[in-house]
Amino acid sequence: MYYLKTEQSFDAAHFLKDYQGKCRNLHGHRWRVVAEIQGEALDTDRQTRGMLVDFGELKELLKTLCDTLDHSFIYEDGSLRPATLAALKEEGFRMAPVPFRPTAEEFARYFYEEITQRGYAVHRVEVYETPNNCAAYEGEP
């Protein structure tokens, strides 16, 4: 089995609604996303012969996904009052609603699913909230 890894990062703020700790407050991270794909056979096409996939394509996909969240305020749909949301939008803040609680664990699954939907055989995705704290998702075997 062959494995390839690439990584990207993005800076964004978030908070955890109904969390009883520091993370209930708005705060930011430099999120680091490491995506690993797998495959049993290398390509035989002239351009990508001897490669599992073109690193450039995989790298660009992960960068595009991360760029949609970069320098934004990530929040769970329904976690902000309409007036709060309207005020933030009126101020011109870049808002990034997600349909899940914005935890590292949920982001690991999110990136795994997004990359898989684009045709890659994803083995594992790791999301670091800090240099020392990481969540990973591997999906079903």
A tleap script that builds the chain and sets N, CA, C and O, in Angstrom:
source leaprc.protein.ff14SB
mol = sequence {
  NMET TYR TYR LEU LYS THR GLU GLN SER PHE
  ASP ALA ALA HIE PHE LEU LYS ASP TYR GLN
  GLY LYS CYS ARG ASN LEU HIE GLY HIE ARG
  TRP ARG VAL VAL ALA GLU ILE GLN GLY GLU
  ALA LEU ASP THR ASP ARG GLN THR ARG GLY
  MET LEU VAL ASP PHE GLY GLU LEU LYS GLU
  LEU LEU LYS THR LEU CYS ASP THR LEU ASP
  HIE SER PHE ILE TYR GLU ASP GLY SER LEU
  ARG PRO ALA THR LEU ALA ALA LEU LYS GLU
  GLU GLY PHE ARG MET ALA PRO VAL PRO PHE
  ARG PRO THR ALA GLU GLU PHE ALA ARG TYR
  PHE TYR GLU GLU ILE THR GLN ARG GLY TYR
  ALA VAL HIE ARG VAL GLU VAL TYR GLU THR
  PRO ASN ASN CYS ALA ALA TYR GLU GLY GLU
  CPRO
}
set mol.1.N position { 0.853 -1.186 0.000 }
set mol.1.CA position { 0.000 0.000 0.000 }
set mol.1.C position { 0.889 1.237 0.000 }
set mol.1.O position { 1.866 1.313 0.746 }
set mol.2.N position { 0.544 2.198 -0.837 }
set mol.2.CA position { 1.255 3.470 -0.900 }
set mol.2.C position { 0.450 4.520 -0.141 }
set mol.2.O position { -0.780 4.474 -0.120 }
set mol.3.N position { 1.144 5.456 0.475 }
set mol.3.CA position { 0.502 6.548 1.204 }
set mol.3.C position { 1.162 7.857 0.813 }
set mol.3.O position { 2.381 7.923 0.654 }
set mol.4.N position { 0.355 8.900 0.659 }
set mol.4.CA position { 0.853 10.247 0.423 }
set mol.4.C position { 0.216 11.168 1.443 }
set mol.4.O position { -0.960 11.020 1.777 }
set mol.5.N position { 0.997 12.121 1.937 }
set mol.5.CA position { 0.482 13.122 2.875 }
set mol.5.C position { 0.766 14.505 2.331 }
set mol.5.O position { 1.793 14.756 1.702 }
set mol.6.N position { -0.172 15.390 2.592 }
set mol.6.CA position { 0.052 16.805 2.334 }
set mol.6.C position { -0.605 17.566 3.465 }
set mol.6.O position { -1.474 17.039 4.159 }
set mol.7.N position { -0.192 18.793 3.647 }
set mol.7.CA position { -0.790 19.581 4.718 }
set mol.7.C position { -0.937 21.031 4.312 }
set mol.7.O position { -0.203 21.551 3.473 }
set mol.8.N position { -1.903 21.655 4.933 }
set mol.8.CA position { -2.175 23.078 4.773 }
set mol.8.C position { -2.596 23.606 6.136 }
set mol.8.O position { -2.841 22.835 7.064 }
set mol.9.N position { -2.676 24.909 6.246 }
set mol.9.CA position { -3.155 25.503 7.494 }
set mol.9.C position { -4.022 26.708 7.177 }
set mol.9.O position { -3.993 27.258 6.076 }
set mol.10.N position { -4.785 27.091 8.171 }
set mol.10.CA position { -5.603 28.293 8.055 }
set mol.10.C position { -5.781 28.891 9.441 }
set mol.10.O position { -5.707 28.188 10.449 }
set mol.11.N position { -6.012 30.180 9.477 }
set mol.11.CA position { -6.252 30.890 10.728 }
set mol.11.C position { -7.723 31.245 10.795 }
set mol.11.O position { -8.277 31.818 9.857 }
set mol.12.N position { -8.358 30.901 11.915 }
set mol.12.CA position { -9.785 31.196 12.050 }
set mol.12.C position { -10.182 31.207 13.522 }
set mol.12.O position { -9.528 30.606 14.375 }
set mol.13.N position { -11.261 31.904 13.782 }
set mol.13.CA position { -11.832 31.974 15.124 }
set mol.13.C position { -13.040 31.057 15.203 }
set mol.13.O position { -13.680 30.758 14.194 }
set mol.14.N position { -13.340 30.617 16.415 }
set mol.14.CA position { -14.548 29.833 16.656 }
set mol.14.C position { -14.890 29.900 18.141 }
set mol.14.O position { -14.168 30.506 18.932 }
set mol.15.N position { -15.972 29.284 18.495 }
set mol.15.CA position { -16.356 29.113 19.897 }
set mol.15.C position { -17.220 27.869 19.961 }
set mol.15.O position { -17.731 27.398 18.945 }
set mol.16.N position { -17.378 27.339 21.172 }
set mol.16.CA position { -18.196 26.137 21.358 }
set mol.16.C position { -19.398 26.488 22.233 }
set mol.16.O position { -19.285 26.662 23.447 }
set mol.17.N position { -20.535 26.583 21.583 }
set mol.17.CA position { -21.772 26.903 22.308 }
set mol.17.C position { -22.067 25.799 23.324 }
set mol.17.O position { -21.895 24.612 23.047 }
set mol.18.N position { -22.513 26.222 24.499 }
set mol.18.CA position { -22.892 25.328 25.597 }
set mol.18.C position { -21.726 24.552 26.194 }
set mol.18.O position { -21.940 23.569 26.904 }
set mol.19.N position { -20.515 24.968 25.922 }
set mol.19.CA position { -19.340 24.342 26.518 }
set mol.19.C position { -19.031 25.061 27.821 }
set mol.19.O position { -19.036 26.291 27.858 }
set mol.20.N position { -18.765 24.330 28.878 }
set mol.20.CA position { -18.478 24.928 30.182 }
set mol.20.C position { -16.968 24.988 30.414 }
set mol.20.O position { -16.423 24.234 31.221 }
set mol.21.N position { -16.319 25.872 29.714 }
set mol.21.CA position { -14.877 26.052 29.835 }
set mol.21.C position { -14.446 27.215 28.971 }
set mol.21.O position { -15.285 27.931 28.423 }
set mol.22.N position { -13.138 27.410 28.843 }
set mol.22.CA position { -12.605 28.562 28.112 }
set mol.22.C position { -13.062 28.613 26.662 }
set mol.22.O position { -13.216 29.697 26.101 }
set mol.23.N position { -13.279 27.461 26.052 }
set mol.23.CA position { -13.612 27.430 24.624 }
set mol.23.C position { -15.035 27.894 24.317 }
set mol.23.O position { -15.431 27.947 23.153 }
set mol.24.N position { -15.802 28.229 25.348 }
set mol.24.CA position { -17.126 28.807 25.079 }
set mol.24.C position { -16.995 30.245 24.582 }
set mol.24.O position { -17.918 30.803 23.990 }
set mol.25.N position { -15.819 30.831 24.839 }
set mol.25.CA position { -15.559 32.196 24.394 }
set mol.25.C position { -14.938 32.193 23.003 }
set mol.25.O position { -14.237 31.255 22.623 }
set mol.26.N position { -15.200 33.233 22.269 }
set mol.26.CA position { -14.622 33.407 20.947 }
set mol.26.C position { -13.102 33.446 21.068 }
set mol.26.O position { -12.553 34.212 21.859 }
set mol.27.N position { -12.429 32.615 20.279 }
set mol.27.CA position { -10.970 32.552 20.278 }
set mol.27.C position { -10.500 32.019 18.931 }
set mol.27.O position { -11.301 31.523 18.139 }
set mol.28.N position { -9.220 32.121 18.679 }
set mol.28.CA position { -8.710 31.712 17.378 }
set mol.28.C position { -7.617 30.677 17.464 }
set mol.28.O position { -7.016 30.456 18.516 }
set mol.29.N position { -7.371 30.043 16.319 }
set mol.29.CA position { -6.325 29.040 16.193 }
set mol.29.C position { -5.643 29.182 14.841 }
set mol.29.O position { -6.199 29.754 13.904 }
set mol.30.N position { -4.452 28.661 14.761 }
set mol.30.CA position { -3.833 28.337 13.482 }
set mol.30.C position { -4.108 26.852 13.323 }
set mol.30.O position { -3.402 26.016 13.888 }
set mol.31.N position { -5.133 26.529 12.555 }
set mol.31.CA position { -5.525 25.145 12.321 }
set mol.31.C position { -4.564 24.531 11.301 }
set mol.31.O position { -4.281 25.139 10.268 }
set mol.32.N position { -4.071 23.342 11.587 }
set mol.32.CA position { -3.178 22.619 10.661 }
set mol.32.C position { -3.898 21.340 10.247 }
set mol.32.O position { -4.330 20.560 11.096 }
set mol.33.N position { -4.023 21.130 8.943 }
set mol.33.CA position { -4.748 19.977 8.412 }
set mol.33.C position { -3.757 19.098 7.645 }
set mol.33.O position { -3.097 19.559 6.714 }
set mol.34.N position { -3.661 17.833 8.047 }
set mol.34.CA position { -2.786 16.868 7.386 }
set mol.34.C position { -3.677 15.792 6.785 }
set mol.34.O position { -4.382 15.085 7.505 }
set mol.35.N position { -3.643 15.673 5.471 }
set mol.35.CA position { -4.461 14.676 4.770 }
set mol.35.C position { -3.560 13.596 4.201 }
set mol.35.O position { -2.539 13.886 3.576 }
set mol.36.N position { -3.947 12.349 4.422 }
set mol.36.CA position { -3.181 11.212 3.920 }
set mol.36.C position { -4.086 10.359 3.050 }
set mol.36.O position { -5.164 9.944 3.475 }
set mol.37.N position { -3.635 10.100 1.820 }
set mol.37.CA position { -4.397 9.236 0.925 }
set mol.37.C position { -3.634 7.933 0.742 }
set mol.37.O position { -2.461 7.827 1.101 }
set mol.38.N position { -4.319 6.941 0.176 }
set mol.38.CA position { -3.702 5.625 0.007 }
set mol.38.C position { -4.081 5.018 -1.330 }
set mol.38.O position { -5.051 5.426 -1.968 }
set mol.39.N position { -3.300 4.041 -1.736 }
set mol.39.CA position { -3.601 3.300 -2.949 }
set mol.39.C position { -2.651 2.136 -3.094 }
set mol.39.O position { -1.510 2.181 -2.634 }
set mol.40.N position { -3.138 1.089 -3.743 }
set mol.40.CA position { -2.327 -0.119 -3.919 }
set mol.40.C position { -1.457 -0.084 -5.166 }
set mol.40.O position { -0.455 -0.794 -5.249 }
set mol.41.N position { -1.837 0.736 -6.127 }
set mol.41.CA position { -1.105 0.740 -7.395 }
set mol.41.C position { -0.743 2.164 -7.801 }
set mol.41.O position { -1.496 3.106 -7.557 }
set mol.42.N position { 0.405 2.300 -8.416 }
set mol.42.CA position { 0.834 3.590 -8.939 }
set mol.42.C position { 0.270 3.778 -10.341 }
set mol.42.O position { -0.035 2.816 -11.045 }
set mol.43.N position { 0.143 5.027 -10.719 }
set mol.43.CA position { -0.401 5.368 -12.033 }
set mol.43.C position { 0.568 4.916 -13.126 }
set mol.43.O position { 1.784 4.901 -12.931 }
set mol.44.N position { 0.014 4.554 -14.263 }
set mol.44.CA position { 0.841 4.149 -15.409 }
set mol.44.C position { 0.772 5.166 -16.539 }
set mol.44.O position { 1.414 4.985 -17.573 }
set mol.45.N position { -0.005 6.241 -16.352 }
set mol.45.CA position { -0.110 7.310 -17.341 }
set mol.45.C position { 1.252 7.998 -17.491 }
set mol.45.O position { 2.002 8.137 -16.526 }
set mol.46.N position { 1.544 8.414 -18.693 }
set mol.46.CA position { 2.853 9.015 -18.990 }
set mol.46.C position { 3.188 10.180 -18.053 }
set mol.46.O position { 4.290 10.226 -17.507 }
set mol.47.N position { 2.275 11.103 -17.863 }
set mol.47.CA position { 2.521 12.295 -17.043 }
set mol.47.C position { 2.725 11.937 -15.566 }
set mol.47.O position { 3.631 12.462 -14.919 }
set mol.48.N position { 1.887 11.052 -15.041 }
set mol.48.CA position { 1.938 10.737 -13.607 }
set mol.48.C position { 2.432 9.312 -13.352 }
set mol.48.O position { 2.181 8.742 -12.290 }
set mol.49.N position { 3.130 8.746 -14.328 }
set mol.49.CA position { 3.652 7.388 -14.188 }
set mol.49.C position { 4.532 7.301 -12.943 }
set mol.49.O position { 5.388 8.152 -12.702 }
set mol.50.N position { 4.296 6.248 -12.162 }
set mol.50.CA position { 5.075 6.037 -10.953 }
set mol.50.C position { 4.606 6.838 -9.759 }
set mol.50.O position { 5.267 6.845 -8.720 }
set mol.51.N position { 3.467 7.518 -9.889 }
set mol.51.CA position { 2.902 8.315 -8.792 }
set mol.51.C position { 1.572 7.709 -8.353 }
set mol.51.O position { 0.856 7.112 -9.158 }
set mol.52.N position { 1.252 7.865 -7.089 }
set mol.52.CA position { -0.084 7.503 -6.629 }
set mol.52.C position { -1.073 8.534 -7.172 }
set mol.52.O position { -2.076 8.185 -7.795 }
set mol.53.N position { -0.778 9.784 -6.928 }
set mol.53.CA position { -1.491 10.921 -7.538 }
set mol.53.C position { -0.486 12.049 -7.667 }
set mol.53.O position { 0.596 12.000 -7.082 }
set mol.54.N position { -0.839 13.043 -8.419 }
set mol.54.CA position { 0.002 14.224 -8.543 }
set mol.54.C position { -0.097 15.017 -7.243 }
set mol.54.O position { -1.180 15.480 -6.885 }
set mol.55.N position { 1.021 15.178 -6.534 }
set mol.55.CA position { 1.018 15.937 -5.287 }
set mol.55.C position { 0.386 17.314 -5.462 }
set mol.55.O position { -0.340 17.792 -4.591 }
set mol.56.N position { 0.672 17.945 -6.600 }
set mol.56.CA position { 0.150 19.291 -6.852 }
set mol.56.C position { -1.361 19.346 -6.820 }
set mol.56.O position { -1.935 20.296 -6.288 }
set mol.57.N position { -2.014 18.343 -7.383 }
set mol.57.CA position { -3.484 18.312 -7.391 }
set mol.57.C position { -4.038 18.130 -5.981 }
set mol.57.O position { -4.974 18.822 -5.581 }
set mol.58.N position { -3.456 17.198 -5.231 }
set mol.58.CA position { -3.914 16.959 -3.865 }
set mol.58.C position { -3.665 18.180 -2.987 }
set mol.58.O position { -4.519 18.572 -2.192 }
set mol.59.N position { -2.496 18.769 -3.140 }
set mol.59.CA position { -2.140 19.965 -2.377 }
set mol.59.C position { -3.102 21.118 -2.683 }
set mol.59.O position { -3.549 21.818 -1.774 }
set mol.60.N position { -3.413 21.306 -3.953 }
set mol.60.CA position { -4.327 22.384 -4.356 }
set mol.60.C position { -5.725 22.165 -3.809 }
set mol.60.O position { -6.376 23.117 -3.379 }
set mol.61.N position { -6.200 20.920 -3.818 }
set mol.61.CA position { -7.521 20.631 -3.260 }
set mol.61.C position { -7.568 20.989 -1.784 }
set mol.61.O position { -8.495 21.669 -1.343 }
set mol.62.N position { -6.587 20.545 -1.016 }
set mol.62.CA position { -6.592 20.838 0.415 }
set mol.62.C position { -6.459 22.333 0.661 }
set mol.62.O position { -7.089 22.864 1.576 }
set mol.63.N position { -5.658 23.012 -0.132 }
set mol.63.CA position { -5.520 24.465 0.003 }
set mol.63.C position { -6.850 25.165 -0.265 }
set mol.63.O position { -7.229 26.082 0.464 }
set mol.64.N position { -7.550 24.738 -1.299 }
set mol.64.CA position { -8.845 25.334 -1.630 }
set mol.64.C position { -9.833 25.153 -0.480 }
set mol.64.O position { -10.548 26.089 -0.125 }
set mol.65.N position { -9.878 23.953 0.104 }
set mol.65.CA position { -10.777 23.695 1.231 }
set mol.65.C position { -10.414 24.572 2.432 }
set mol.65.O position { -11.293 25.135 3.085 }
set mol.66.N position { -9.127 24.682 2.715 }
set mol.66.CA position { -8.692 25.498 3.852 }
set mol.66.C position { -8.939 26.986 3.607 }
set mol.66.O position { -9.294 27.718 4.531 }
set mol.67.N position { -8.754 27.430 2.373 }
set mol.67.CA position { -8.966 28.841 2.051 }
set mol.67.C position { -10.404 29.281 2.278 }
set mol.67.O position { -10.651 30.456 2.547 }
set mol.68.N position { -11.361 28.354 2.175 }
set mol.68.CA position { -12.761 28.738 2.417 }
set mol.68.C position { -12.994 29.095 3.881 }
set mol.68.O position { -13.983 29.748 4.213 }
set mol.69.N position { -12.087 28.667 4.756 }
set mol.69.CA position { -12.218 28.937 6.193 }
set mol.69.C position { -11.204 29.951 6.712 }
set mol.69.O position { -11.347 30.451 7.827 }
set mol.70.N position { -10.186 30.257 5.921 }
set mol.70.CA position { -9.096 31.111 6.381 }
set mol.70.C position { -9.581 32.514 6.738 }
set mol.70.O position { -10.372 33.125 6.020 }
set mol.71.N position { -9.085 32.998 7.861 }
set mol.71.CA position { -9.413 34.330 8.364 }
set mol.71.C position { -10.927 34.564 8.420 }
set mol.71.O position { -11.440 35.584 7.960 }
set mol.72.N position { -11.611 33.590 8.997 }
set mol.72.CA position { -13.062 33.704 9.141 }
set mol.72.C position { -13.454 33.424 10.586 }
set mol.72.O position { -12.637 33.003 11.405 }
set mol.73.N position { -14.703 33.666 10.868 }
set mol.73.CA position { -15.310 33.298 12.139 }
set mol.73.C position { -16.186 32.086 11.852 }
set mol.73.O position { -17.249 32.199 11.242 }
set mol.74.N position { -15.724 30.935 12.300 }
set mol.74.CA position { -16.442 29.681 12.083 }
set mol.74.C position { -17.441 29.494 13.214 }
set mol.74.O position { -17.094 29.611 14.389 }
set mol.75.N position { -18.674 29.206 12.853 }
set mol.75.CA position { -19.686 28.992 13.886 }
set mol.75.C position { -20.661 27.909 13.428 }
set mol.75.O position { -20.890 27.712 12.235 }
set mol.76.N position { -21.216 27.229 14.397 }
set mol.76.CA position { -22.210 26.189 14.130 }
set mol.76.C position { -23.542 26.844 13.764 }
set mol.76.O position { -24.003 27.766 14.435 }
set mol.77.N position { -24.143 26.351 12.693 }
set mol.77.CA position { -25.469 26.853 12.311 }
set mol.77.C position { -26.384 26.833 13.526 }
set mol.77.O position { -26.448 25.834 14.243 }
set mol.78.N position { -27.090 27.932 13.760 }
set mol.78.CA position { -28.052 28.002 14.857 }
set mol.78.C position { -27.463 28.333 16.214 }
set mol.78.O position { -28.196 28.398 17.201 }
set mol.79.N position { -26.146 28.547 16.288 }
set mol.79.CA position { -25.524 28.807 17.584 }
set mol.79.C position { -25.478 30.283 17.951 }
set mol.79.O position { -25.152 30.626 19.088 }
set mol.80.N position { -25.795 31.152 17.017 }
set mol.80.CA position { -25.799 32.589 17.281 }
set mol.80.C position { -27.208 33.148 17.138 }
set mol.80.O position { -27.986 32.704 16.294 }
set mol.81.N position { -27.518 34.120 17.970 }
set mol.81.CA position { -28.817 34.798 17.852 }
set mol.81.C position { -28.856 35.550 16.516 }
set mol.81.O position { -27.829 36.044 16.050 }
set mol.82.N position { -30.025 35.634 15.914 }
set mol.82.CA position { -30.130 36.359 14.626 }
set mol.82.C position { -29.580 37.782 14.700 }
set mol.82.O position { -28.937 38.244 13.759 }
set mol.83.N position { -29.828 38.482 15.813 }
set mol.83.CA position { -29.338 39.858 15.939 }
set mol.83.C position { -27.809 39.892 16.003 }
set mol.83.O position { -27.182 40.784 15.431 }
set mol.84.N position { -27.216 38.931 16.691 }
set mol.84.CA position { -25.752 38.851 16.771 }
set mol.84.C position { -25.169 38.588 15.394 }
set mol.84.O position { -24.219 39.246 14.971 }
set mol.85.N position { -25.748 37.624 14.705 }
set mol.85.CA position { -25.288 37.277 13.369 }
set mol.85.C position { -25.408 38.471 12.424 }
set mol.85.O position { -24.497 38.746 11.644 }
set mol.86.N position { -26.524 39.169 12.499 }
set mol.86.CA position { -26.734 40.342 11.645 }
set mol.86.C position { -25.710 41.432 11.949 }
set mol.86.O position { -25.187 42.061 11.029 }
set mol.87.N position { -25.419 41.660 13.227 }
set mol.87.CA position { -24.448 42.689 13.599 }
set mol.87.C position { -23.049 42.337 13.098 }
set mol.87.O position { -22.333 43.206 12.599 }
set mol.88.N position { -22.662 41.087 13.225 }
set mol.88.CA position { -21.346 40.663 12.753 }
set mol.88.C position { -21.233 40.809 11.237 }
set mol.88.O position { -20.210 41.262 10.722 }
set mol.89.N position { -22.284 40.422 10.537 }
set mol.89.CA position { -22.284 40.565 9.077 }
set mol.89.C position { -22.249 42.034 8.675 }
set mol.89.O position { -21.569 42.401 7.716 }
set mol.90.N position { -22.981 42.876 9.407 }
set mol.90.CA position { -23.002 44.309 9.118 }
set mol.90.C position { -21.614 44.924 9.303 }
set mol.90.O position { -21.244 45.860 8.594 }
set mol.91.N position { -20.857 44.396 10.250 }
set mol.91.CA position { -19.494 44.869 10.488 }
set mol.91.C position { -18.527 44.392 9.410 }
set mol.91.O position { -17.387 44.853 9.342 }
set mol.92.N position { -18.981 43.475 8.575 }
set mol.92.CA position { -18.152 43.000 7.486 }
set mol.92.C position { -17.262 41.818 7.828 }
set mol.92.O position { -16.324 41.509 7.093 }
set mol.93.N position { -17.551 41.156 8.941 }
set mol.93.CA position { -16.751 39.988 9.305 }
set mol.93.C position { -17.014 38.847 8.333 }
set mol.93.O position { -18.135 38.665 7.857 }
set mol.94.N position { -15.975 38.090 8.047 }
set mol.94.CA position { -16.110 36.920 7.177 }
set mol.94.C position { -16.640 35.780 8.027 }
set mol.94.O position { -15.971 35.313 8.949 }
set mol.95.N position { -17.828 35.343 7.714 }
set mol.95.CA position { -18.520 34.324 8.496 }
set mol.95.C position { -18.473 32.986 7.761 }
set mol.95.O position { -18.624 32.931 6.541 }
set mol.96.N position { -18.260 31.907 8.520 }
set mol.96.CA position { -18.184 30.569 7.928 }
set mol.96.C position { -19.061 29.622 8.746 }
set mol.96.O position { -18.575 28.965 9.667 }
set mol.97.N position { -20.349 29.551 8.414 }
set mol.97.CA position { -21.219 28.620 9.142 }
set mol.97.C position { -20.925 27.179 8.748 }
set mol.97.O position { -20.653 26.886 7.584 }
set mol.98.N position { -20.981 26.290 9.720 }
set mol.98.CA position { -20.815 24.861 9.464 }
set mol.98.C position { -21.966 24.113 10.139 }
set mol.98.O position { -22.491 24.576 11.152 }
set mol.99.N position { -22.362 22.970 9.592 }
set mol.99.CA position { -23.512 22.228 10.145 }
set mol.99.C position { -23.122 21.293 11.296 }
set mol.99.O position { -23.803 20.301 11.553 }
set mol.100.N position { -22.025 21.616 11.983 }
set mol.100.CA position { -21.553 20.797 13.101 }
set mol.100.C position { -20.866 21.702 14.114 }
set mol.100.O position { -20.515 22.842 13.810 }
set mol.101.N position { -20.680 21.178 15.320 }
set mol.101.CA position { -19.937 21.920 16.331 }
set mol.101.C position { -18.490 22.018 15.861 }
set mol.101.O position { -17.889 20.988 15.552 }
set mol.102.N position { -17.904 23.217 15.794 }
set mol.102.CA position { -16.580 23.379 15.190 }
set mol.102.C position { -15.426 22.930 16.104 }
set mol.102.O position { -14.659 23.742 16.623 }
set mol.103.N position { -15.340 21.624 16.275 }
set mol.103.CA position { -14.256 21.018 17.045 }
set mol.103.C position { -13.230 20.420 16.087 }
set mol.103.O position { -13.518 20.219 14.907 }
set mol.104.N position { -12.053 20.143 16.589 }
set mol.104.CA position { -11.023 19.515 15.758 }
set mol.104.C position { -11.499 18.159 15.253 }
set mol.104.O position { -11.221 17.788 14.113 }
set mol.105.N position { -12.216 17.415 16.101 }
set mol.105.CA position { -12.726 16.103 15.696 }
set mol.105.C position { -13.687 16.212 14.524 }
set mol.105.O position { -13.593 15.454 13.559 }
set mol.106.N position { -14.606 17.152 14.614 }
set mol.106.CA position { -15.580 17.330 13.531 }
set mol.106.C position { -14.910 17.829 12.253 }
set mol.106.O position { -15.296 17.439 11.152 }
set mol.107.N position { -13.903 18.694 12.404 }
set mol.107.CA position { -13.190 19.161 11.209 }
set mol.107.C position { -12.399 18.039 10.557 }
set mol.107.O position { -12.290 18.005 9.331 }
set mol.108.N position { -11.842 17.119 11.338 }
set mol.108.CA position { -11.127 15.981 10.761 }
set mol.108.C position { -12.075 15.161 9.885 }
set mol.108.O position { -11.714 14.762 8.777 }
set mol.109.N position { -13.285 14.912 10.384 }
set mol.109.CA position { -14.280 14.172 9.596 }
set mol.109.C position { -14.701 14.983 8.370 }
set mol.109.O position { -14.824 14.434 7.275 }
set mol.110.N position { -14.919 16.274 8.549 }
set mol.110.CA position { -15.328 17.160 7.453 }
set mol.110.C position { -14.319 17.107 6.294 }
set mol.110.O position { -14.705 16.898 5.145 }
set mol.111.N position { -13.032 17.295 6.597 }
set mol.111.CA position { -12.017 17.275 5.548 }
set mol.111.C position { -11.909 15.892 4.916 }
set mol.111.O position { -11.735 15.777 3.702 }
set mol.112.N position { -12.011 14.851 5.722 }
set mol.112.CA position { -11.985 13.481 5.202 }
set mol.112.C position { -13.092 13.302 4.158 }
set mol.112.O position { -12.848 12.818 3.053 }
set mol.113.N position { -14.300 13.698 4.527 }
set mol.113.CA position { -15.445 13.528 3.621 }
set mol.113.C position { -15.325 14.396 2.372 }
set mol.113.O position { -15.651 13.936 1.278 }
set mol.114.N position { -14.871 15.622 2.507 }
set mol.114.CA position { -14.734 16.517 1.356 }
set mol.114.C position { -13.708 15.978 0.355 }
set mol.114.O position { -13.939 16.014 -0.853 }
set mol.115.N position { -12.588 15.486 0.853 }
set mol.115.CA position { -11.554 14.962 -0.035 }
set mol.115.C position { -12.019 13.656 -0.675 }
set mol.115.O position { -11.767 13.418 -1.857 }
set mol.116.N position { -12.692 12.815 0.095 }
set mol.116.CA position { -13.226 11.558 -0.429 }
set mol.116.C position { -14.234 11.818 -1.549 }
set mol.116.O position { -14.224 11.133 -2.572 }
set mol.117.N position { -15.104 12.813 -1.350 }
set mol.117.CA position { -16.120 13.141 -2.358 }
set mol.117.C position { -15.492 13.575 -3.677 }
set mol.117.O position { -16.138 13.501 -4.722 }
set mol.118.N position { -14.260 14.019 -3.643 }
set mol.118.CA position { -13.579 14.457 -4.869 }
set mol.118.C position { -12.752 13.339 -5.496 }
set mol.118.O position { -11.926 13.576 -6.378 }
set mol.119.N position { -12.991 12.112 -5.023 }
set mol.119.CA position { -12.428 10.952 -5.692 }
set mol.119.C position { -11.134 10.390 -5.137 }
set mol.119.O position { -10.564 9.474 -5.730 }
set mol.120.N position { -10.662 10.901 -4.040 }
set mol.120.CA position { -9.425 10.396 -3.461 }
set mol.120.C position { -9.726 9.311 -2.427 }
set mol.120.O position { -10.737 9.371 -1.728 }
set mol.121.N position { -8.842 8.324 -2.339 }
set mol.121.CA position { -8.959 7.259 -1.334 }
set mol.121.C position { -8.253 7.747 -0.071 }
set mol.121.O position { -7.056 7.521 0.112 }
set mol.122.N position { -8.998 8.410 0.783 }
set mol.122.CA position { -8.414 9.008 1.979 }
set mol.122.C position { -8.194 7.935 3.038 }
set mol.122.O position { -9.084 7.137 3.331 }
set mol.123.N position { -7.004 7.931 3.599 }
set mol.123.CA position { -6.695 7.013 4.695 }
set mol.123.C position { -6.969 7.679 6.039 }
set mol.123.O position { -7.593 7.085 6.918 }
set mol.124.N position { -6.504 8.907 6.191 }
set mol.124.CA position { -6.597 9.578 7.495 }
set mol.124.C position { -6.467 11.080 7.298 }
set mol.124.O position { -5.740 11.549 6.422 }
set mol.125.N position { -7.187 11.823 8.132 }
set mol.125.CA position { -7.027 13.273 8.190 }
set mol.125.C position { -6.808 13.655 9.645 }
set mol.125.O position { -7.537 13.217 10.535 }
set mol.126.N position { -5.794 14.477 9.871 }
set mol.126.CA position { -5.510 15.003 11.202 }
set mol.126.C position { -5.730 16.504 11.178 }
set mol.126.O position { -5.368 17.181 10.216 }
set mol.127.N position { -6.325 17.015 12.242 }
set mol.127.CA position { -6.522 18.450 12.386 }
set mol.127.C position { -5.947 18.872 13.733 }
set mol.127.O position { -6.362 18.392 14.788 }
set mol.128.N position { -4.983 19.782 13.665 }
set mol.128.CA position { -4.346 20.312 14.867 }
set mol.128.C position { -4.959 21.668 15.191 }
set mol.128.O position { -4.993 22.561 14.344 }
set mol.129.N position { -5.441 21.817 16.417 }
set mol.129.CA position { -5.892 23.132 16.892 }
set mol.129.C position { -4.703 23.925 17.415 }
set mol.129.O position { -4.658 25.150 17.307 }
set mol.130.N position { -3.760 23.216 17.972 }
set mol.130.CA position { -2.522 23.804 18.476 }
set mol.130.C position { -1.392 22.877 18.030 }
set mol.130.O position { -1.660 21.775 17.552 }
set mol.131.N position { -0.146 23.297 18.176 }
set mol.131.CA position { 0.950 22.399 17.784 }
set mol.131.C position { 0.953 21.074 18.545 }
set mol.131.O position { 1.514 20.091 18.061 }
set mol.132.N position { 0.339 21.029 19.721 }
set mol.132.CA position { 0.378 19.829 20.553 }
set mol.132.C position { -0.931 19.068 20.653 }
set mol.132.O position { -0.970 18.014 21.288 }
set mol.133.N position { -2.007 19.561 20.047 }
set mol.133.CA position { -3.314 18.935 20.187 }
set mol.133.C position { -3.910 18.648 18.828 }
set mol.133.O position { -4.138 19.549 18.021 }
set mol.134.N position { -4.160 17.356 18.593 }
set mol.134.CA position { -4.589 16.886 17.278 }
set mol.134.C position { -5.766 15.936 17.415 }
set mol.134.O position { -5.834 15.146 18.357 }
set mol.135.N position { -6.692 16.019 16.468 }
set mol.135.CA position { -7.769 15.041 16.336 }
set mol.135.C position { -7.617 14.396 14.960 }
set mol.135.O position { -7.181 15.047 14.010 }
set mol.136.N position { -7.977 13.120 14.855 }
set mol.136.CA position { -7.844 12.419 13.577 }
set mol.136.C position { -9.136 11.670 13.257 }
set mol.136.O position { -9.899 11.284 14.143 }
set mol.137.N position { -9.348 11.481 11.966 }
set mol.137.CA position { -10.501 10.699 11.494 }
set mol.137.C position { -10.027 9.785 10.385 }
set mol.137.O position { -9.336 10.218 9.462 }
set mol.138.N position { -10.398 8.524 10.477 }
set mol.138.CA position { -10.011 7.549 9.464 }
set mol.138.C position { -11.199 6.942 8.720 }
set mol.138.O position { -10.994 6.209 7.753 }
set mol.139.N position { -12.383 7.211 9.123 }
set mol.139.CA position { -13.522 6.649 8.429 }
set mol.139.C position { -13.685 5.162 8.698 }
set mol.139.O position { -13.037 4.598 9.579 }
set mol.140.N position { -14.546 4.549 7.936 }
set mol.140.CA position { -14.810 3.111 8.102 }
set mol.140.C position { -13.809 2.301 7.299 }
set mol.140.O position { -13.457 2.680 6.182 }
set mol.141.N position { -13.343 1.177 7.862 }
set mol.141.CA position { -12.390 0.337 7.124 }
set mol.141.C position { -13.031 -0.334 5.920 }
set mol.141.O position { -12.363 -1.073 5.197 }
savepdb mol mol.pdb
quit
